[in-house]
Amino acid sequence: MKLLKHLFDNNRRWVERIEQENPGFFERLSRGQSPQYLWIGCSDSRIPANEVVGLLPGELFVHRNVANLVIHTDMNLLSVLQYAVDVLQVKHIIVCGHYGCGGVIGAMKNESLGLIDNWLRFIKDIYQHNAELLEALPEDRRADRLCELNVIQQVANICHTTVVQDAWRRDQELAVHGWIYDIRDGLLRDLDVCISDRDQLPHIYQLGVRID
Ligand code: CO
């Protein structure tokens, strides 16, 4: 007996639909991928990366983790990033957070959830750095604002990596964007924090600056 049969049935229907609309689609895709975008998003089941931006398989390289964090020692994320930038040569990196993020909301509380507390600690740091601003907001706005601030911090973290700075140093076209998805209406908003050049970073984070 096949377990989860309904998912295999769904899969067959999905393949049929795509092949109907686009004959030979999978055969062509099997020869390689050349996505233009790297998506770094939350693992939350409500934000399927390809679907919310209307892209087909092959068009979006994806990394997802709880609360879309970019941690400098995360070999998983760094490997995805390096492969996407150096080998696939994506032109855009999109860090996409979302309102109502369980990771962000969890980080605002004092509950202990186990191992994940260590991961969520990075969001507590962002809260603490912005505590004054956040606590001046009405309570029902704080989580939304922290979701936005989290995206902005992760955009900065991506830009501080050697991978992104090396790409800019060799004049590779690469822009890093910060977006937020609203689970209440399905719409994406641009947080307008696009960075496409090392000079846009605070000086202390700039790597390989020539001293004349
Ligand atoms: Co989330």
XYZ file of C-alpha atoms and ligand atoms in Angstrom:
213
model
C 0.000 0.000 0.000
C 1.333 3.384 -0.954
C 1.314 5.835 1.916
C -0.017 9.346 1.320
C -1.576 8.231 -1.965
C -3.466 11.490 -2.385
C -0.175 13.365 -2.655
C 1.052 11.085 -5.444
C -2.314 11.570 -7.186
C -1.918 15.332 -6.852
C 1.586 15.056 -8.270
C 0.394 13.203 -11.386
C -2.319 15.768 -12.012
C 0.210 18.580 -11.558
C 2.604 17.014 -14.091
C -0.263 16.513 -16.563
C -1.398 20.112 -16.195
C 2.065 21.555 -16.728
C 2.785 19.283 -19.693
C -0.546 20.236 -21.223
C 0.196 23.947 -20.946
C 3.843 23.567 -21.805
C 4.666 20.356 -23.719
C 8.179 19.024 -23.052
C 8.535 21.207 -19.947
C 10.190 18.612 -17.707
C 12.449 17.262 -20.441
C 13.760 20.784 -21.090
C 14.209 21.494 -17.376
C 16.155 18.270 -16.895
C 18.986 19.788 -18.951
C 19.697 22.424 -16.304
C 18.513 25.415 -14.341
C 19.274 29.101 -14.702
C 17.120 30.920 -12.157
C 17.491 34.695 -11.882
C 16.429 34.868 -8.255
C 17.402 33.452 -4.884
C 14.523 33.473 -2.402
C 15.232 33.377 1.315
C 11.949 32.920 3.110
C 10.276 31.500 6.184
C 9.464 27.787 6.453
C 5.849 28.734 7.242
C 3.490 26.576 5.160
C 1.441 29.613 4.134
C 4.126 31.150 1.905
C 4.953 28.810 -0.987
C 7.766 30.758 -2.629
C 7.178 29.968 -6.328
C 3.426 30.410 -6.100
C 3.330 33.828 -4.471
C 5.511 35.281 -7.219
C 3.988 33.207 -10.020
C 7.206 31.489 -11.061
C 7.591 28.013 -12.530
C 10.006 25.278 -11.456
C 13.473 26.330 -12.625
C 12.879 30.037 -12.087
C 13.506 30.468 -8.359
C 16.332 29.098 -6.204
C 14.988 28.725 -2.678
C 16.229 28.582 0.894
C 13.742 28.578 3.744
C 14.168 28.412 7.492
C 12.223 29.483 10.561
C 11.791 33.277 10.410
C 13.995 33.700 7.289
C 17.195 34.290 9.212
C 20.628 34.829 7.703
C 23.162 33.614 10.255
C 26.805 33.991 9.305
C 27.806 30.570 10.584
C 24.900 28.713 8.952
C 26.702 26.466 6.462
C 23.416 25.439 4.923
C 22.425 28.995 4.040
C 25.983 29.990 3.076
C 26.250 27.024 0.715
C 22.949 27.904 -0.942
C 24.056 31.529 -1.220
C 27.483 30.726 -2.631
C 26.103 28.308 -5.196
C 23.360 30.734 -6.211
C 25.707 33.702 -6.603
C 28.913 32.094 -7.905
C 27.604 29.223 -9.995
C 24.024 30.073 -10.969
C 24.815 33.808 -11.055
C 21.413 34.918 -9.847
C 20.814 38.637 -10.307
C 18.537 39.166 -7.329
C 18.407 37.888 -3.772
C 15.025 38.345 -2.140
C 14.722 38.100 1.627
C 11.010 37.692 2.206
C 9.541 37.747 5.690
C 5.880 37.725 6.566
C 3.481 39.285 9.011
C 2.184 36.917 11.643
C 5.504 35.016 11.669
C 5.394 32.434 14.460
C 9.169 32.677 14.898
C 9.033 36.436 15.407
C 6.010 36.271 17.692
C 7.638 33.439 19.674
C 10.808 35.494 20.084
C 8.750 38.299 21.639
C 7.589 35.988 24.408
C 9.401 34.482 27.357
C 8.243 30.921 26.845
C 10.844 28.230 26.466
C 10.211 26.067 23.396
C 13.382 23.980 23.489
C 16.247 23.946 20.992
C 14.559 26.525 18.781
C 15.051 29.144 21.529
C 18.683 29.318 20.368
C 17.578 30.132 16.841
C 14.953 32.657 17.899
C 17.534 34.406 20.092
C 18.726 36.236 16.964
C 15.297 37.873 16.731
C 15.413 38.805 20.409
C 18.638 40.698 19.603
C 16.801 42.705 16.946
C 13.999 43.402 19.414
C 16.475 44.530 22.050
C 18.330 46.822 19.606
C 15.023 48.431 18.676
C 13.228 48.135 22.012
C 12.570 51.845 22.386
C 11.037 52.178 18.922
C 8.979 48.990 19.313
C 7.668 49.769 22.769
C 6.538 53.220 21.608
C 4.158 51.487 19.182
C 0.678 50.282 20.093
C 0.993 46.675 21.241
C -0.852 45.265 18.222
C 1.654 46.901 15.820
C 4.812 45.635 17.516
C 4.929 42.146 16.021
C 4.346 43.472 12.490
C 7.109 46.033 12.918
C 9.505 43.432 14.298
C 8.738 41.215 11.281
C 9.796 44.147 9.074
C 12.892 44.957 11.127
C 13.873 41.298 10.970
C 13.782 41.362 7.160
C 15.841 44.560 7.087
C 18.467 42.996 9.366
C 18.644 39.832 7.264
C 19.116 41.898 4.094
C 22.083 43.550 5.817
C 23.412 40.169 6.955
C 23.302 38.820 3.390
C 25.198 41.871 2.155
C 27.890 41.456 4.811
C 28.819 37.966 3.618
C 32.041 37.402 1.702
C 29.968 35.767 -1.043
C 27.962 38.911 -1.845
C 30.839 41.334 -1.352
C 33.147 39.255 -3.575
C 30.464 39.302 -6.284
C 30.243 43.090 -6.125
C 34.028 43.370 -6.139
C 34.178 41.547 -9.461
C 31.366 43.792 -10.769
C 28.786 41.035 -10.885
C 25.276 42.446 -11.123
C 23.539 41.527 -7.856
C 20.799 43.269 -5.873
C 19.487 42.254 -2.457
C 15.845 43.046 -1.721
C 13.744 43.038 1.451
C 10.091 42.109 1.049
C 7.275 41.181 3.362
C 4.288 38.977 2.626
C 0.948 39.579 4.261
C -0.742 36.301 5.135
C -4.008 38.236 5.579
C -4.334 39.238 1.917
C -1.651 37.295 0.039
C 0.109 40.458 -1.087
C 3.813 41.211 -1.119
C 5.160 44.577 -0.035
C 8.577 45.946 -0.889
C 10.299 47.345 2.204
C 12.453 49.531 -0.057
C 15.779 48.479 1.365
C 17.399 47.304 -1.862
C 21.208 47.130 -1.718
C 23.233 46.603 -4.890
C 26.650 47.970 -4.058
C 29.252 47.663 -1.295
C 29.296 51.454 -0.860
C 25.745 51.308 0.499
C 26.978 49.356 3.539
C 28.243 50.949 6.743
C 32.026 51.262 6.396
C 32.864 48.743 9.114
C 31.206 45.939 7.129
C 32.920 46.697 3.833
C 35.444 43.986 2.961
C 38.485 44.188 0.702
C 38.562 47.977 0.576
C 41.840 49.102 -0.957
C 43.839 51.481 1.237
C 45.750 53.949 -0.947
Co 7.417 32.767 9.724
